[in-house]
XYZ file of C-alpha atoms in Angstrom:
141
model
C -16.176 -61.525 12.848
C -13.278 -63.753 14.327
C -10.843 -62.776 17.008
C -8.123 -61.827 13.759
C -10.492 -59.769 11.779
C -11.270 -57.361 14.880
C -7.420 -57.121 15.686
C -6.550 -56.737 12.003
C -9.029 -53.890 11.558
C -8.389 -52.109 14.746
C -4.515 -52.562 14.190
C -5.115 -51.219 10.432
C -7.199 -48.004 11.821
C -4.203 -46.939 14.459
C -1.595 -47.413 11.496
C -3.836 -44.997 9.660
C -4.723 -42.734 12.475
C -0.883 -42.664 13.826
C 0.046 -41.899 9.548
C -2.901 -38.945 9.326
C -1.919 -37.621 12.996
C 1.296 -35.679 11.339
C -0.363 -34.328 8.226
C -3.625 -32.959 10.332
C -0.943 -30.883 13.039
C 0.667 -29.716 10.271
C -2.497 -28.704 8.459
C -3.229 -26.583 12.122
C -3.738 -22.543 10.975
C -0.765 -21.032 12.026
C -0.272 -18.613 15.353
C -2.604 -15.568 13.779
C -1.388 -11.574 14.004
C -1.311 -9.079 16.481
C -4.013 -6.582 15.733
C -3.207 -3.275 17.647
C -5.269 -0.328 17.296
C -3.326 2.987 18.750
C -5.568 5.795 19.088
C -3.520 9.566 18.925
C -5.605 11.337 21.396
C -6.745 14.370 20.928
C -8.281 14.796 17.219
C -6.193 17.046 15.047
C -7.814 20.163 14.309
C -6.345 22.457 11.897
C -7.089 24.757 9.126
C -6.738 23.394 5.286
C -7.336 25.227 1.675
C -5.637 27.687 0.050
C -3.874 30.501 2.240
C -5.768 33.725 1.866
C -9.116 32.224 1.530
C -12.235 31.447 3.594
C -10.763 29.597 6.798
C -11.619 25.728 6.271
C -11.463 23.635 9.222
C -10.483 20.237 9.175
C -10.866 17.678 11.959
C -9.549 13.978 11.939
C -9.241 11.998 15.085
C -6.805 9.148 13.667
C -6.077 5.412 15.457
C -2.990 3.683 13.705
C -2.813 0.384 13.335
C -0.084 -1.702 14.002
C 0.522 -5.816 14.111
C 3.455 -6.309 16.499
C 2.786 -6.198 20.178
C 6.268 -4.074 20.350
C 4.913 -1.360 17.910
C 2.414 0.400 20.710
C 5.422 1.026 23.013
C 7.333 2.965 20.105
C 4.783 4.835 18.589
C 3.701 6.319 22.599
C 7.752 6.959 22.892
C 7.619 8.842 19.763
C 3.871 10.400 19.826
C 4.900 13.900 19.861
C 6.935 13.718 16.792
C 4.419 11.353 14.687
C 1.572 14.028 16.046
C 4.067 16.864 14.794
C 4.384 14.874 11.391
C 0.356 14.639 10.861
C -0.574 18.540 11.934
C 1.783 19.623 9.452
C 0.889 16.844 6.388
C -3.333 18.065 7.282
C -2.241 21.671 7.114
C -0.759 21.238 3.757
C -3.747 20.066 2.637
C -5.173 23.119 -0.319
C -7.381 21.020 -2.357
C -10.651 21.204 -0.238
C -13.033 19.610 -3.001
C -10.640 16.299 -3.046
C -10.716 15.698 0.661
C -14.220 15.198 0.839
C -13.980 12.539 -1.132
C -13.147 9.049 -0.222
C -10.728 8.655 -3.018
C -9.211 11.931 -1.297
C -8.933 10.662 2.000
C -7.776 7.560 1.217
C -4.898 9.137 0.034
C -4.326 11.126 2.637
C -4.289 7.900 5.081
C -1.729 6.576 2.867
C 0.914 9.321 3.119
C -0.028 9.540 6.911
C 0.966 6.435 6.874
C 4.399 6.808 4.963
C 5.150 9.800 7.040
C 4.492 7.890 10.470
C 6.486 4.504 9.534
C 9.371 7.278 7.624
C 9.782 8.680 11.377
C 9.758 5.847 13.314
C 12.223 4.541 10.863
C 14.148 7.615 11.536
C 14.264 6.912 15.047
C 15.766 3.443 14.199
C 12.736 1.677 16.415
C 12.492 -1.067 13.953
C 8.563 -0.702 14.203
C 6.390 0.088 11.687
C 2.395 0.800 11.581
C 0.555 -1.200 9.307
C -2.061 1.198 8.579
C -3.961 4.640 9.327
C -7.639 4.646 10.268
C -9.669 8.474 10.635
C -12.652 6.845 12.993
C -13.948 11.069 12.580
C -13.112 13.350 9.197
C -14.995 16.290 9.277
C -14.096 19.390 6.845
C -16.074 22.787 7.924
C -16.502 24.992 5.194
């Protein structure tokens, strides 16, 4: 190969490599989510079914889950009323038979989860949790 060839080529592969730099940054995965777990310490213990029957115990210790690094300070400002907001959704619970099943719960995490981001809306905190999580659900008939 003559003297031209070689500078030709290698002149022709940093064209190329200076064209393809641009496209491969851009092709870079963007900056990924915040993943927060917030665990509400204690577990919630309460009674569910209907009122004048066998007591039924239910107990559900519940993490939220949140993807903004600002979310954990709002939900520990507020914990006492989101806490307040999930005693009284479990104890309204009557249909014993549907949370034992996963369809049931799953349900139930989804209005925990409407109650939780409805107060912290209330409180104008401009947070909101991204989902509910019961890492125990235990019903004691």
């Amino acid at each position: 190969m003559t003297f031209h060839r070689k500078y030709a080529l290698t002149l022709l592969l940093a064209i190329a490599s200076l064209i393809a730099w641009p496209a491969m940054s851009e092709e870079e995965p963007e900056e990924r989510g915040v993943t927060d777990y917030i665990a509400m310490e204690p577990a919630f213990v309460t009674h569910v079914g209907e009122p004048g029957n066998k007591v039924i115990y239910l107990k559900a210790s519940v993490t939220l889950r949140a993807s903004q690094e600002t979310t954990r300070a709002a939900v520990e400002a507020h914990m006492p009323r989101l806490r307040h907001e999930l005693v009284m959704l479990f104890g309204e619970q009557t249909d014993v038979d549907q949370l034992t099943t996963q369809q049931g719960q799953q349900a139930l995490r989804g209005e925990a989860a409407q109650r939780i981001n409805a107060a912290l809306e209330e409180q104008k905190t401009g947070e909101r949790i991204t989902g509910v999580l019961f890492t125990e659900f235990v019903v004691q008939r």
